[in-house]
Coordinates of C-alpha atoms and ligand atoms in Angstrom, one line a residue:
M1 CA 0.2 -0.3 -0.2
S2 CA 1.2 3.3 -1.2
R3 CA 1.0 6.8 0.9
S4 CA 1.4 10.3 -0.3
P5 CA 4.5 11.7 0.9
M6 CA 4.1 15.0 2.3
I7 CA 5.3 17.9 -0.1
V8 CA 7.2 20.8 1.4
R9 CA 7.6 24.1 -0.2
T10 CA 9.1 27.0 2.0
I11 CA 11.8 27.3 4.5
P12 CA 9.8 27.2 7.8
A13 CA 7.9 24.2 6.4
L14 CA 10.3 22.5 6.4
R15 CA 12.5 23.1 9.3
R16 CA 9.2 22.1 11.0
A17 CA 9.2 18.7 9.2
I18 CA 13.1 18.2 9.7
D19 CA 12.8 19.6 13.8
G20 CA 9.6 16.7 14.1
I21 CA 12.1 13.5 12.1
S22 CA 14.9 14.7 14.3
S23 CA 12.9 14.6 17.5
K24 CA 11.9 11.2 16.9
G25 CA 15.7 10.4 17.2
V26 CA 15.4 8.7 13.7
T27 CA 18.3 8.4 10.7
T28 CA 16.6 9.9 7.5
A29 CA 18.7 9.9 4.1
L30 CA 17.8 12.5 1.3
V31 CA 18.1 11.4 -2.4
P32 CA 18.5 14.8 -4.0
T33 CA 17.3 14.9 -7.6
M34 CA 16.0 17.3 -10.6
G35 CA 12.5 15.7 -10.6
A36 CA 12.3 13.0 -14.0
L37 CA 12.6 10.5 -12.1
H38 CA 12.7 7.2 -14.1
D39 CA 14.0 3.6 -12.6
G40 CA 17.6 5.3 -11.6
H41 CA 16.5 7.5 -9.4
L42 CA 14.3 4.8 -7.7
S43 CA 16.7 2.9 -7.0
L44 CA 18.3 5.5 -4.9
V45 CA 15.3 6.0 -3.3
R46 CA 15.5 2.2 -2.6
L47 CA 18.9 2.5 -1.1
A48 CA 17.6 4.9 1.1
K49 CA 15.2 3.2 2.6
R50 CA 18.0 0.3 3.2
R51 CA 19.7 3.5 5.3
A52 CA 17.2 5.2 7.4
A53 CA 13.9 5.4 9.0
K54 CA 12.7 8.3 6.9
V55 CA 13.3 9.1 3.7
I56 CA 13.6 12.4 1.9
V57 CA 13.3 13.4 -2.1
S58 CA 14.9 16.4 -2.9
I59 CA 12.7 17.6 -7.0
F60 CA 15.0 21.2 -7.5
V61 CA 16.1 21.6 -11.0
N62 CA 18.8 24.0 -10.1
P63 CA 19.2 27.1 -12.8
T64 CA 22.5 27.6 -11.6
Q65 CA 24.0 24.5 -13.0
F66 CA 23.2 25.1 -16.5
A67 CA 25.2 27.7 -18.2
P68 CA 22.9 29.5 -20.7
T69 CA 23.0 28.0 -24.1
E70 CA 22.2 24.4 -22.0
D71 CA 18.3 23.1 -21.5
F72 CA 17.0 24.8 -18.2
G73 CA 13.9 25.9 -20.1
S74 CA 13.9 22.6 -21.8
Y75 CA 14.6 19.9 -18.9
P76 CA 11.9 18.1 -18.5
R77 CA 9.7 18.4 -15.7
T78 CA 6.9 15.7 -14.6
W79 CA 5.7 16.6 -11.6
N80 CA 2.1 14.2 -11.7
A81 CA 4.5 11.2 -12.6
D82 CA 7.6 11.8 -9.9
L83 CA 4.8 12.6 -7.4
A84 CA 3.1 9.0 -8.1
L85 CA 6.1 7.0 -8.3
L86 CA 7.5 8.2 -4.6
A87 CA 4.3 7.7 -3.5
A88 CA 4.6 4.2 -4.3
E89 CA 8.1 3.9 -2.9
N90 CA 6.7 5.6 0.6
V91 CA 8.8 8.3 0.5
D92 CA 8.1 10.2 3.6
L93 CA 8.7 13.8 2.6
I94 CA 9.3 15.7 -0.9
W95 CA 11.4 18.7 -0.9
N96 CA 9.9 21.2 -3.8
P97 CA 11.5 24.3 -3.6
D98 CA 11.1 26.8 -6.0
V99 CA 14.1 29.4 -7.2
K100 CA 13.0 32.0 -5.3
T101 CA 12.9 30.1 -2.0
M102 CA 16.5 28.2 -2.7
Y103 CA 17.7 30.9 -4.3
P104 CA 15.9 34.6 -2.7
D105 CA 16.7 38.1 -4.1
G106 CA 20.4 39.3 -2.9
F107 CA 21.5 35.5 -2.7
A108 CA 25.3 35.8 -2.9
T109 CA 27.4 33.0 -1.6
K110 CA 28.8 30.3 -4.0
I111 CA 30.3 27.0 -2.5
L112 CA 34.1 26.6 -5.2
T113 CA 35.3 22.8 -5.2
E114 CA 38.2 22.0 -6.6
G115 CA 40.3 18.7 -6.2
P116 CA 37.9 16.1 -8.2
A117 CA 35.8 19.3 -9.0
K118 CA 38.8 20.5 -11.4
V119 CA 40.4 17.5 -13.3
G120 CA 40.0 18.5 -17.0
L121 CA 36.6 16.1 -17.1
E122 CA 32.8 17.8 -17.0
D123 CA 34.7 21.3 -15.4
R124 CA 36.8 21.1 -18.7
F125 CA 33.1 21.4 -21.0
R126 CA 30.7 22.7 -18.0
P127 CA 33.1 25.6 -15.5
D128 CA 30.0 26.5 -14.1
F129 CA 28.5 23.1 -13.0
F130 CA 30.1 22.4 -10.1
T131 CA 30.0 25.3 -8.4
G132 CA 26.2 25.7 -9.3
V133 CA 25.8 21.5 -8.0
S134 CA 28.0 22.4 -5.0
T135 CA 25.9 25.4 -3.7
A136 CA 22.6 23.8 -4.4
V137 CA 23.7 20.4 -2.9
G138 CA 25.1 22.4 0.3
K139 CA 22.2 23.7 0.8
L140 CA 20.4 20.9 0.7
F141 CA 22.3 19.0 2.8
T142 CA 21.9 21.9 6.2
Q143 CA 18.1 21.9 5.3
C144 CA 17.6 18.9 5.0
R145 CA 20.3 17.8 7.6
P146 CA 20.4 13.8 6.8
D147 CA 22.2 11.4 7.9
F148 CA 22.7 10.0 4.5
A149 CA 22.9 11.0 1.1
I150 CA 22.5 9.0 -1.9
F151 CA 24.1 10.2 -5.5
G152 CA 24.1 7.6 -8.6
E153 CA 27.6 6.6 -9.7
K154 CA 26.0 7.8 -13.5
D155 CA 27.2 11.2 -12.4
F156 CA 30.9 10.0 -11.0
Q157 CA 32.9 13.4 -11.5
Q158 CA 29.9 14.8 -9.2
L159 CA 29.7 12.3 -6.7
R160 CA 32.9 12.8 -6.1
V161 CA 32.9 16.5 -5.6
V162 CA 29.9 16.3 -3.5
T163 CA 31.7 13.8 -1.1
Q164 CA 34.6 15.7 -0.8
M165 CA 32.4 18.8 -0.2
A166 CA 30.3 17.3 2.4
R167 CA 33.4 15.8 4.1
D168 CA 35.5 19.3 4.0
L169 CA 32.8 21.5 5.1
D170 CA 32.0 18.5 8.2
L171 CA 28.5 18.5 7.1
G172 CA 27.9 15.3 8.5
V173 CA 26.2 13.7 5.9
K174 CA 28.3 10.5 5.0
V175 CA 27.2 10.5 1.3
I176 CA 26.4 6.8 -0.6
G177 CA 27.5 6.5 -4.1
S178 CA 24.8 3.8 -5.5
R179 CA 25.2 1.8 -9.0
T180 CA 24.6 2.9 -12.1
V181 CA 20.8 1.3 -13.8
R182 CA 21.2 1.2 -17.2
E183 CA 18.3 0.0 -20.0
R184 CA 18.4 -4.2 -21.0
D185 CA 20.6 -2.4 -23.8
G186 CA 23.2 -1.3 -21.9
L187 CA 22.1 2.5 -21.9
A188 CA 22.7 4.3 -18.9
M189 CA 19.5 5.9 -17.7
S190 CA 19.3 9.6 -17.8
S191 CA 16.1 12.2 -17.3
R192 CA 17.7 13.6 -20.9
N193 CA 17.8 10.1 -22.9
V194 CA 13.8 11.5 -23.7
Y195 CA 15.8 13.7 -26.3
L196 CA 16.7 10.9 -28.2
S197 CA 15.3 10.3 -31.6
E198 CA 14.6 7.3 -32.4
A199 CA 17.8 6.5 -34.8
E200 CA 20.3 7.8 -31.7
R201 CA 18.4 5.6 -29.2
R202 CA 19.4 3.0 -31.3
A203 CA 22.8 4.1 -31.9
A204 CA 23.2 4.8 -27.8
P205 CA 24.2 1.8 -26.3
E206 CA 27.5 1.9 -27.9
L207 CA 28.3 4.1 -25.6
Y208 CA 28.5 1.8 -23.3
R209 CA 30.1 -1.0 -25.2
A210 CA 32.7 1.3 -26.5
M211 CA 33.4 1.6 -22.3
K212 CA 33.7 -2.0 -21.9
E213 CA 35.6 -2.5 -24.9
S214 CA 38.7 -0.2 -23.6
A215 CA 38.3 -1.5 -20.0
K216 CA 38.8 -4.7 -21.2
R217 CA 41.6 -4.4 -22.6
L218 CA 42.9 -2.7 -19.4
R219 CA 42.1 -5.6 -17.9
A220 CA 43.9 -7.8 -19.9
G221 CA 47.6 -5.8 -20.0
D222 CA 46.6 -3.3 -23.1
D223 CA 48.6 -0.2 -22.5
I224 CA 46.5 2.6 -21.5
K225 CA 46.8 4.6 -24.7
A226 CA 46.0 1.5 -27.6
A227 CA 42.9 0.7 -24.7
M228 CA 41.1 3.8 -24.9
A229 CA 41.7 4.5 -28.7
A230 CA 40.3 1.4 -28.9
G231 CA 37.2 2.3 -27.1
A232 CA 37.0 5.9 -28.3
A233 CA 37.2 4.7 -32.4
L234 CA 34.0 2.1 -31.8
A235 CA 32.4 5.1 -30.4
V236 CA 33.2 7.1 -32.9
A237 CA 31.9 4.7 -35.1
A238 CA 28.5 4.9 -33.7
G239 CA 28.4 8.3 -34.7
F240 CA 29.1 9.3 -31.1
T241 CA 31.3 12.8 -31.1
L242 CA 33.1 12.7 -28.2
D243 CA 34.5 15.6 -25.6
Y244 CA 36.3 13.0 -23.3
F245 CA 36.9 9.3 -23.4
E246 CA 39.3 8.5 -20.3
V247 CA 40.8 6.5 -18.0
R248 CA 41.2 8.0 -14.5
H249 CA 42.6 7.4 -10.9
A250 CA 39.0 6.2 -9.4
E251 CA 39.1 7.8 -6.4
T252 CA 41.3 11.2 -7.4
L253 CA 40.0 11.0 -10.8
R254 CA 43.6 12.6 -11.7
P255 CA 44.7 11.2 -14.9
I256 CA 47.0 7.7 -14.6
A257 CA 50.2 6.9 -16.7
A258 CA 50.0 3.4 -16.4
V259 CA 47.4 0.3 -15.2
K260 CA 49.5 -0.7 -11.8
D261 CA 48.4 3.5 -10.2
G262 CA 44.9 2.4 -10.6
P263 CA 42.2 1.7 -9.4
M264 CA 41.0 3.0 -12.4
R265 CA 37.2 4.6 -13.7
I266 CA 36.9 4.7 -17.1
L267 CA 34.4 8.4 -17.7
V268 CA 33.0 9.2 -21.3
A269 CA 31.1 12.5 -22.6
A270 CA 30.5 12.3 -26.3
K271 CA 27.1 13.7 -28.2
I272 CA 25.2 11.9 -30.6
G273 CA 22.9 14.3 -32.7
T274 CA 22.7 17.8 -29.9
T275 CA 22.4 15.3 -26.7
R276 CA 25.1 15.2 -24.8
L277 CA 26.0 11.9 -22.6
I278 CA 27.9 10.8 -20.4
D279 CA 28.9 7.8 -18.6
N280 CA 31.5 5.3 -17.0
V281 CA 32.3 2.2 -15.9
S282 CA 35.1 0.5 -13.4
V283 CA 37.9 -1.3 -14.5
Ligands
PAF301 O1 22.6 15.2 -10.6 C1 21.5 15.6 -9.8 O2 20.2 15.7 -10.5 C2 21.6 17.3 -9.9 O3 23.2 17.4 -10.7 C3 22.1 17.3 -8.5 C4 22.4 16.1 -7.5 C5 19.9 17.2 -8.1 C6 21.7 18.8 -7.8 O4 21.1 19.6 -8.6

């Protein structure tokens, strides 16, 4: 049986709700989202339920992480469907602030992250992205005061950046990464997959296959350059234009010179048509 989550849209109402939960002394987990929920998000919610007694999901399309040329205006917004999905998961609270609530007039504070936020991956192509994410997530953490926060491994650099931020700022939140959920053909689930045309959707899983090819070669002891070039060539042959297709140290995200310098993670961002996909696999 599903029950309706409490929906909160103002800071005073959120404070009352969070005070109510913490007075009961139970653990809470936050799943930060921008809505347009799919099975990948639901797997984060299910992990949150295993870790904590109460689950909060935030739905906020955060304007500060979009560049002016990006899709803030057209980002899918599917409130009714999201609400039905979260009710079916028995989520306790949905935090759904509007832009003015998150960034009131005169708002003038940013969280500038370095370390994994400055390694020449997403940050090279979206220079303000992690400042926008970190500022929004930092606020979500202080507003909701969760014990745990669950993020998908699909946005692997984001996961590393928010983990570092929570630790550096002593936010008292344990950040937990959750495995990427894939369609049956291997495409990583993403709210932006709805942008793909039929032909692009058919080609899209090749990105995953390309990463797996490089991972297989690295595991077999191939030299890094050759292994990555083989995977990148497969992605390009499938119609992708690559922003990056790289193997990095899985913790620091810094470049690695040799396989023995691992653990390794292959990270990729690539465009098919006008849609930019990001994905990653462990090696
Ligand atoms: O991954 C996302 O959906 C967003 O970047 C996040 C973490 C909700 C911050 O706006």
